[in-house]
Structures are given as C-alpha cells and as structure tokens.
Short mmCIF file of C-alpha atoms and ligand atoms in Angstrom, two decimals:
data_model
loop_
_atom_site.label_atom_id
_atom_site.label_comp_id
_atom_site.label_asym_id
_atom_site.label_seq_id
_atom_site.Cartn_x
_atom_site.Cartn_y
_atom_site.Cartn_z
CA MET A 279 21.56 -2.42 8.24
CA GLY A 280 20.24 -0.34 5.29
CA VAL A 281 20.96 2.85 6.70
CA LEU A 282 20.97 5.32 3.73
CA LEU A 283 22.36 8.73 3.64
CA PHE A 284 20.91 11.93 5.22
CA SER A 285 19.35 13.79 1.98
CA SER A 286 18.07 17.44 1.96
CA ILE A 287 16.84 17.61 -1.45
CA SER A 288 14.75 20.17 -2.64
CA MET A 289 12.29 18.98 -5.38
CA ALA A 290 9.42 20.60 -6.96
CA GLY A 291 5.77 19.06 -6.91
CA CYS A 292 5.20 18.46 -3.26
CA GLY A 293 3.94 21.73 -1.13
CA LYS A 294 7.51 23.32 -1.71
CA LYS A 295 7.75 25.54 1.24
CA GLU A 296 10.93 27.46 2.95
CA GLN A 297 12.03 26.08 6.25
CA LYS A 298 15.16 28.25 6.57
CA SER A 299 15.92 28.84 10.33
CA THR A 300 16.52 25.84 12.52
CA GLU A 301 17.19 22.26 10.94
CA ILE A 302 14.44 19.43 11.18
CA LYS A 303 15.43 15.92 11.49
CA ILE A 304 13.00 13.36 10.15
CA GLY A 305 13.54 9.41 10.50
CA VAL A 306 11.77 7.52 8.37
CA CYS A 307 11.66 3.40 8.88
CA GLY A 308 10.24 1.21 6.07
CA TYR A 309 9.58 -2.47 6.71
CA ASP A 310 11.28 -3.63 3.70
CA GLN A 311 13.42 -1.73 1.11
CA TYR A 312 11.99 -4.12 -1.60
CA ASP A 313 8.25 -3.35 -1.53
CA THR A 314 7.15 -1.87 -4.88
CA TYR A 315 4.57 0.47 -3.35
CA LEU A 316 6.23 1.43 -0.26
CA SER A 317 9.25 2.43 -2.38
CA GLN A 318 7.25 4.54 -4.45
CA LEU A 319 5.65 6.18 -1.51
CA ILE A 320 9.01 6.92 0.16
CA GLN A 321 10.11 8.33 -3.07
CA CYS A 322 7.03 10.64 -2.89
CA PHE A 323 7.89 11.70 0.35
CA ASP A 324 11.58 12.35 -0.48
CA LYS A 325 10.18 14.97 -3.08
CA CYS A 326 8.25 16.76 -0.51
CA THR A 327 11.48 17.70 1.35
CA THR A 328 12.17 21.31 1.46
CA ASP A 329 15.43 23.06 2.44
CA GLY A 330 16.45 23.02 6.12
CA VAL A 331 14.88 19.52 6.54
CA ASN A 332 17.26 16.62 6.78
CA VAL A 333 15.81 12.91 6.38
CA GLU A 334 17.19 9.53 7.11
CA TYR A 335 15.94 6.63 5.76
CA VAL A 336 16.24 3.23 7.26
CA TYR A 337 14.85 -0.45 6.20
CA ALA A 338 14.34 -3.19 8.47
CA SER A 339 14.58 -6.24 5.78
CA GLN A 340 11.21 -7.62 7.48
CA SER A 341 12.73 -8.00 11.17
CA GLN A 342 10.81 -6.11 13.80
CA ILE A 343 13.72 -6.59 16.08
CA THR A 344 16.18 -4.66 13.16
CA GLN A 345 13.35 -1.92 13.07
CA ASN A 346 13.54 -1.34 16.91
CA GLU A 347 17.16 -0.90 16.69
CA GLN A 348 17.04 1.61 14.07
CA VAL A 349 14.58 3.85 15.87
CA GLU A 350 16.76 3.47 18.95
CA LYS A 351 19.72 4.73 16.95
CA LEU A 352 17.74 7.41 14.94
CA ILE A 353 16.38 8.96 18.55
CA THR A 354 20.33 8.93 19.82
CA LYS A 355 21.13 10.93 16.20
CA GLY A 356 18.57 13.25 17.78
CA VAL A 357 15.41 13.09 15.14
CA ASP A 358 12.68 15.57 15.89
CA VAL A 359 9.90 13.15 14.72
CA LEU A 360 9.41 9.83 13.44
CA CYS A 361 7.41 8.19 10.32
CA VAL A 362 7.53 4.37 10.90
CA ASN A 363 6.12 1.79 8.72
CA LEU A 364 5.74 -1.23 11.23
CA VAL A 365 7.19 -4.70 10.33
CA ASP A 366 4.90 -6.25 12.74
CA ARG A 367 1.83 -3.99 13.14
CA THR A 368 0.89 -5.87 16.15
CA ALA A 369 4.19 -5.11 18.13
CA PRO A 370 4.91 -1.46 18.31
CA ASN A 371 5.49 -1.20 21.92
CA THR A 372 9.00 -1.06 22.06
CA ILE A 373 8.98 1.74 19.33
CA ILE A 374 6.14 3.40 21.87
CA ASP A 375 7.98 3.02 24.71
CA LEU A 376 10.92 4.57 23.08
CA ALA A 377 9.16 7.55 21.77
CA LYS A 378 7.55 8.47 25.21
CA LYS A 379 10.86 8.04 27.06
CA ASN A 380 12.42 10.75 24.73
CA ASP A 381 9.26 12.66 23.71
CA ILE A 382 9.53 12.30 19.90
CA PRO A 383 6.30 12.09 18.10
CA ILE A 384 5.66 8.93 15.84
CA ILE A 385 3.56 8.99 12.39
CA PHE A 386 2.94 5.46 11.85
CA PHE A 387 2.24 4.80 8.18
CA ASN A 388 0.70 2.07 5.77
CA ARG A 389 0.79 -0.86 8.15
CA GLU A 390 -1.98 0.10 10.84
CA LEU A 391 -1.61 -0.44 14.50
CA VAL A 392 -4.34 -1.29 16.39
CA GLU A 393 -6.53 1.19 18.64
CA GLU A 394 -5.58 0.02 21.81
CA ASP A 395 -2.09 0.89 20.62
CA ILE A 396 -2.18 3.93 18.99
CA THR A 397 -4.27 5.43 21.88
CA GLN A 398 -1.27 4.81 24.22
CA TRP A 399 0.15 8.53 23.97
CA PRO A 400 -1.01 11.33 22.30
CA LYS A 401 1.71 12.08 20.09
CA LEU A 402 1.05 8.67 18.09
CA TYR A 403 -0.32 9.29 14.74
CA TYR A 404 -1.62 7.21 11.57
CA VAL A 405 -1.28 8.29 7.96
CA GLY A 406 -2.65 5.82 5.41
CA ALA A 407 -5.88 4.78 3.60
CA ASP A 408 -9.35 2.81 4.03
CA ALA A 409 -8.72 -0.69 3.44
CA ILE A 410 -12.74 -1.40 3.15
CA GLU A 411 -12.76 1.37 0.47
CA SER A 412 -9.93 -0.33 -1.74
CA GLY A 413 -11.94 -3.82 -1.91
CA ARG A 414 -15.09 -2.47 -2.18
CA LEU A 415 -13.94 -0.24 -5.59
CA GLN A 416 -11.92 -3.45 -6.88
CA GLY A 417 -15.61 -5.39 -6.51
CA GLU A 418 -17.05 -2.60 -8.28
CA LEU A 419 -14.45 -2.04 -11.04
CA ALA A 420 -14.72 -5.96 -11.94
CA ALA A 421 -18.55 -6.18 -11.55
CA ASN A 422 -18.80 -3.23 -13.93
CA MET A 423 -16.26 -5.03 -16.58
CA LEU A 424 -17.86 -8.35 -16.37
CA ARG A 425 -21.06 -6.47 -17.63
CA ARG A 426 -19.98 -5.33 -20.23
CA GLU A 427 -20.66 -7.52 -23.11
CA SER A 428 -17.64 -6.70 -25.36
CA VAL A 429 -15.75 -8.38 -22.23
CA ASN A 430 -16.47 -12.25 -22.66
CA ALA A 431 -15.13 -13.16 -19.11
CA ASP A 432 -17.37 -16.42 -18.73
CA LYS A 433 -15.08 -18.48 -21.08
CA ASN A 434 -16.82 -21.97 -20.10
CA GLY A 435 -20.20 -20.38 -20.67
CA ASP A 436 -21.71 -21.63 -17.66
CA GLY A 437 -23.17 -18.28 -16.33
CA ARG A 438 -20.66 -17.86 -13.50
CA ILE A 439 -17.57 -16.50 -13.22
CA GLN A 440 -14.90 -18.91 -11.68
CA TYR A 441 -12.26 -16.53 -9.50
CA VAL A 442 -9.35 -16.82 -7.48
CA VAL A 443 -7.94 -14.54 -4.93
CA LEU A 444 -4.06 -13.48 -4.55
CA GLU A 445 -3.97 -12.26 -0.96
CA GLY A 446 -1.12 -10.15 0.73
CA GLU A 447 0.86 -10.95 4.02
CA ALA A 448 -1.47 -12.52 6.73
CA GLY A 449 -2.23 -10.12 9.38
CA HIS A 450 -2.05 -7.01 7.26
CA GLN A 451 -5.13 -4.78 7.59
CA ASP A 452 -4.87 -4.41 3.68
CA ALA A 453 -4.87 -7.98 3.00
CA ILE A 454 -8.01 -9.61 4.75
CA VAL A 455 -10.10 -6.58 4.10
CA ARG A 456 -9.51 -6.16 0.80
CA THR A 457 -10.55 -9.73 -0.25
CA GLU A 458 -13.55 -9.71 1.80
CA TYR A 459 -15.13 -6.60 0.49
CA SER A 460 -13.88 -7.10 -3.17
CA VAL A 461 -15.88 -10.78 -2.90
CA ASN A 462 -18.75 -9.18 -1.41
CA THR A 463 -19.10 -6.34 -3.44
CA LEU A 464 -19.05 -8.39 -6.66
CA ILE A 465 -21.66 -10.82 -5.34
CA GLU A 466 -24.03 -7.54 -3.82
CA GLN A 467 -23.26 -6.24 -7.58
CA GLY A 468 -25.39 -9.63 -8.96
CA VAL A 469 -22.29 -11.54 -10.31
CA ASP A 470 -22.41 -15.32 -9.66
CA VAL A 471 -19.17 -16.21 -8.53
CA ASP A 472 -17.55 -19.63 -7.70
CA LYS A 473 -14.28 -19.38 -5.50
CA VAL A 474 -11.63 -21.95 -7.13
CA GLY A 475 -8.92 -20.97 -5.53
CA TYR A 476 -6.49 -18.72 -3.34
CA ALA A 477 -3.07 -18.06 -2.55
CA ILE A 478 -1.18 -15.68 0.31
CA ALA A 479 1.82 -14.17 -1.93
CA ASN A 480 2.76 -11.50 0.54
CA TRP A 481 2.54 -8.88 -1.93
CA ASN A 482 5.32 -10.12 -3.82
CA ARG A 483 5.30 -10.44 -7.79
CA ALA A 484 7.57 -13.92 -7.75
CA GLN A 485 5.62 -15.42 -5.16
CA ALA A 486 2.47 -14.70 -7.09
CA GLN A 487 3.62 -16.15 -10.32
CA THR A 488 4.43 -19.32 -8.35
CA LYS A 489 1.22 -19.81 -6.88
CA MET A 490 -0.73 -18.62 -9.79
CA ALA A 491 0.83 -21.25 -11.73
CA GLN A 492 -0.14 -24.02 -9.60
CA LEU A 493 -3.66 -22.72 -9.71
CA ILE A 494 -3.55 -22.61 -13.25
CA GLU A 495 -2.52 -25.91 -13.86
CA ARG A 496 -4.67 -27.54 -10.95
CA THR A 497 -8.01 -25.83 -12.66
CA GLU A 498 -6.87 -26.52 -16.03
CA ASN A 499 -6.90 -22.97 -17.01
CA GLY A 500 -10.59 -22.65 -15.76
CA ILE A 501 -9.91 -19.25 -13.88
CA GLU A 502 -12.08 -16.44 -15.20
CA LEU A 503 -11.12 -13.60 -13.13
CA VAL A 504 -7.81 -12.83 -10.85
CA LEU A 505 -8.69 -10.52 -7.79
CA ALA A 506 -5.20 -9.25 -6.63
CA ASN A 507 -4.83 -7.50 -3.25
CA ASN A 508 -2.16 -5.25 -5.06
CA ASP A 509 -0.69 -4.67 -8.33
CA ASP A 510 2.71 -6.58 -7.60
CA MET A 511 0.54 -9.82 -7.43
CA ALA A 512 -1.61 -8.90 -10.33
CA LEU A 513 1.51 -8.63 -12.34
CA GLY A 514 2.74 -11.89 -10.84
CA ALA A 515 -0.39 -14.01 -12.37
CA VAL A 516 0.41 -12.17 -15.55
CA ASP A 517 3.72 -13.58 -15.31
CA ALA A 518 2.44 -16.98 -14.94
CA TYR A 519 0.34 -16.72 -18.06
CA ASN A 520 2.75 -15.61 -20.12
CA SER A 521 5.33 -18.52 -18.78
CA ALA A 522 2.42 -20.72 -19.69
CA LYS A 523 2.27 -19.58 -23.17
CA ILE A 524 -1.48 -18.79 -22.63
CA SER A 525 -2.91 -16.47 -25.26
CA ALA A 526 -4.76 -13.24 -24.49
CA ASP A 527 -7.98 -14.74 -25.14
CA GLU A 528 -7.75 -17.54 -22.77
CA ARG A 529 -6.60 -15.44 -19.86
CA PRO A 530 -9.11 -14.27 -17.00
CA LEU A 531 -9.59 -10.68 -16.19
CA ILE A 532 -7.15 -9.38 -13.65
CA PHE A 533 -7.28 -7.05 -11.29
CA GLY A 534 -4.97 -5.18 -8.79
CA ILE A 535 -4.55 -2.53 -6.11
CA ASP A 536 -2.27 0.12 -5.70
CA GLY A 537 -1.35 2.39 -9.10
CA THR A 538 2.29 1.63 -9.01
CA ASP A 539 4.56 2.54 -11.96
CA VAL A 540 4.35 -0.84 -13.46
CA GLY A 541 0.87 -1.49 -12.47
CA LEU A 542 -0.34 1.49 -14.47
CA GLU A 543 1.84 0.55 -17.06
CA ALA A 544 -0.25 -2.77 -17.14
CA VAL A 545 -3.29 -0.89 -17.46
CA VAL A 546 -2.42 0.71 -20.43
CA ASN A 547 -1.30 -2.41 -21.97
CA LYS A 548 -4.24 -4.16 -21.13
CA THR A 549 -2.38 -7.25 -19.42
CA ILE A 550 -4.55 -6.22 -16.39
CA MET A 551 -8.06 -4.58 -16.60
CA GLY A 552 -7.76 -2.38 -13.51
CA THR A 553 -6.62 -1.40 -10.44
CA ILE A 554 -7.43 0.88 -7.43
CA TYR A 555 -5.21 3.96 -6.83
CA ASN A 556 -3.71 3.98 -3.19
CA ASP A 557 -2.69 7.67 -3.32
CA LYS A 558 0.87 7.78 -2.42
CA GLU A 559 1.29 11.48 -3.31
CA GLY A 560 -1.08 12.32 -1.14
CA GLN A 561 -0.21 10.26 1.83
CA ALA A 562 3.44 11.05 1.80
CA LYS A 563 2.33 14.87 1.79
CA ALA A 564 -0.06 14.20 4.47
CA MET A 565 2.94 12.78 6.51
CA TYR A 566 5.58 15.52 5.58
CA ASP A 567 3.11 18.32 6.65
CA LEU A 568 2.37 16.55 9.98
CA ALA A 569 5.82 15.80 10.77
CA ILE A 570 6.80 19.23 10.05
CA ALA A 571 4.21 20.46 11.99
CA LEU A 572 4.77 18.07 14.96
CA ALA A 573 8.78 19.00 14.58
CA LYS A 574 7.94 22.71 15.18
CA GLY A 575 5.68 21.91 18.05
CA GLU A 576 2.91 23.72 15.94
CA SER A 577 -0.79 23.12 15.97
CA VAL A 578 -1.87 20.02 13.68
CA SER A 579 -5.63 21.18 13.74
CA SER A 580 -5.47 22.52 10.29
CA LEU A 581 -4.65 19.18 9.00
CA ASN A 582 -8.44 17.88 9.77
CA LEU A 583 -7.11 14.40 11.86
CA GLU A 584 -9.94 11.89 12.16
CA ASP A 585 -9.97 11.54 16.18
CA GLY A 586 -7.07 13.69 16.43
CA ARG A 587 -4.79 11.13 15.06
CA TYR A 588 -5.43 9.63 11.66
CA ILE A 589 -5.26 10.84 8.17
CA ARG A 590 -6.92 8.51 5.47
CA LEU A 591 -6.51 9.30 1.82
CA PRO A 592 -9.30 8.21 -0.51
CA TYR A 593 -8.70 5.50 -2.91
CA ALA A 594 -9.79 5.59 -6.77
CA LYS A 595 -10.74 3.29 -9.57
CA VAL A 596 -8.56 3.10 -12.51
CA ASP A 597 -9.17 1.61 -15.89
CA ALA A 598 -8.12 1.97 -19.49
CA ALA A 599 -10.43 4.93 -19.63
CA ASN A 600 -8.56 7.14 -17.17
CA VAL A 601 -5.48 5.56 -16.57
CA LEU A 602 -3.41 8.35 -18.40
CA GLN A 603 -4.21 10.91 -15.90
CA TYR A 604 -2.51 8.77 -13.18
CA ILE A 605 0.52 8.10 -15.12
CA HIS A 606 2.16 11.43 -14.54
CA LYS A 607 0.34 12.30 -11.17
C1 BGC B 779 0.06 -1.90 -0.46
C2 BGC B 779 1.13 -3.24 -0.65
C3 BGC B 779 2.06 -3.17 0.13
C4 BGC B 779 1.70 -2.80 1.71
C5 BGC B 779 3.10 -2.96 2.30
C6 BGC B 779 -0.23 -2.30 1.25
O1 BGC B 779 -1.22 -1.12 1.19
O2 BGC B 779 -1.35 -2.22 -1.28
O3 BGC B 779 1.38 -3.22 -2.14
O4 BGC B 779 3.09 -4.13 -0.29
O5 BGC B 779 0.71 -1.87 1.82
O6 BGC B 779 2.65 -2.70 3.94
#
C-alpha cells in the first residue's frame, strides 16, 4: 500500500546538480505517512532531487512486515540505493539481508538501529541527529526562560516548578533520551522541579491532547511546565488548554522539539515558548548526497562520515527571538 509515483522533480534550494548520463533510482521508505516531521523531512529530500534521478516514495503505515515487502519490491524494480526509516528500529534484519543479497546500499534515517545491526555490513549508513543534544538544548531553553523575571511560571508561588513530560513512541531513541536529558539539564541549571505526571503520546497531536486533558484535570490545572518530546505533542497540549478554555495567563510554559512548520508558527504566536530545531533540510541533503555517491559507486570520504557510517546534523534552540530565521529556511 501507499506506493506513490516515481518523481523526477527538479527544484532549486537543495544543491542543484546535473546528473545527466545514466538514470539513478532511489527508493525512500517511510514508517508512516501521517508523521508531521517525517513528511517534512521527505519533502526536503524531494526538493533535492535533480535531473536524471528518480525517487520512489513508499510508506509502511507503521507495519514492519509491510515495509519489508516494500523494500523487496523496490529492489525487484531495480533501485540503486535505499533510504529506510525503519518502523521497528530493533528489527532491521530482513531488510539488511535483502540488501546484502542484492548488493544495494542502505541509508537508514531518523529511526536509529543499534550498533550491532548497522555494523553487519559495510554498505549500511545512518543519517539523523544526536538525541542527547536535543534533550539538553530543550532543558537549557526552558531553564533560561524560567529564570527570566518577566515569565511568571511559578504560578502557585511555591518556589518549585511542577512539570509534566509528553513522550514519543516507547523504544524510539529520541523519546527516552530527550526526556532524560531535558529534565536533568533543568535540574543541573538549578531549577527546582516536581514531576507531576507524564504520558506517552507516540509523537501524535491528538493523543497528546487526550492525555494532557487528563493531566490537567488530575492536577487541577496545577502544571507549570510541559516538556514535549516533539512539536506535535506540544501542540496537542495547547489544544487541550484551548478545549478546557483555560486563559493564557493560567497556562504552563510549553516546549517542543523539531521546528516543524506548525511548531514554528506556534512559537511566533507564543502558544508554545520554544522548540529545538531538528535540521530536516540538512538531514535531507546529507541523505541525498550520500545516496547519489553510493548509487554512482563513488567514494563517500568527502562527506565526513563518523565511523565511516554516520551523519548527524546539529540541533538548535528556537524561541520568539530567533524564530523568523527558521521559518523560511
Ligand atoms: C521527531 C518526531 C517524529 C519521529 C519519527 C523524531 O525525531 O522528533 O517528531 O515523530 O522522529 O520517527
């Protein structure tokens, strides 16, 4: 299911190059077509596509079995290289075996497989970002804002900040790590905190709204800070406050991660206080350049791969002061 057309779009913006002589075929496999950040990352990848390069995009609707079948089909169709956003990052073996058997390099992205798996074969790569960094930066951004006198976050005046965490999918490298480092950084920065709840909302705005509504009720609107593992869940929290008709000055400070279009817009409107930019343009370009080099059988040494396999793009803090520079990135 979800097999979209072959596109050979030529657009400006992402390292436009000429690739005339032979046609290159790339297969891009996404874990789910409804994930906001992932869709935007894939749009950025599509903008990188140059003449003579065909890309087929498929989405697995969160089923690893579907994704394995999609990979098999793409290989039968003759792709030169695959970019795979695993559904289950602990179950890459079927895909790795197919790649080895057919000698097709794979660039995994966004959902990171463990080291023992990626080192199974030299032609396996990973493009993403460092989850620890995103958590740390979120903690710093929140601590900094809590320190500002103009931001009266401690609504009950007890000298402590009552917070909740909205977590991404269990088992995703970005979920556990972002939570841990965000909260620990806040504490290291001298903020006294009380955890009054947490919920797993699987990166999803609607699930976050439901869970947040329960937390608001349970704490009798006693939450002063919301740390969300991504922007969609931060926006789900905003939706819950909107539905509960709680006025702006009785709401907590809310922070996300990603800098998706909707996330940045919320920073502009101040419905969320900040986000951590997850560089989709940089990741898409790195994937594309690597894919082209691998498809052509060229050396990848100029791409500065860590341990010969990894490319990780840095995150950045975004708040009302610098948000505009990210909006038209
Ligand atoms: C992003 C999430 C996204 C997830 C998908 C994370 O890096 O922050 O927004 O849902 O990747 O795998």
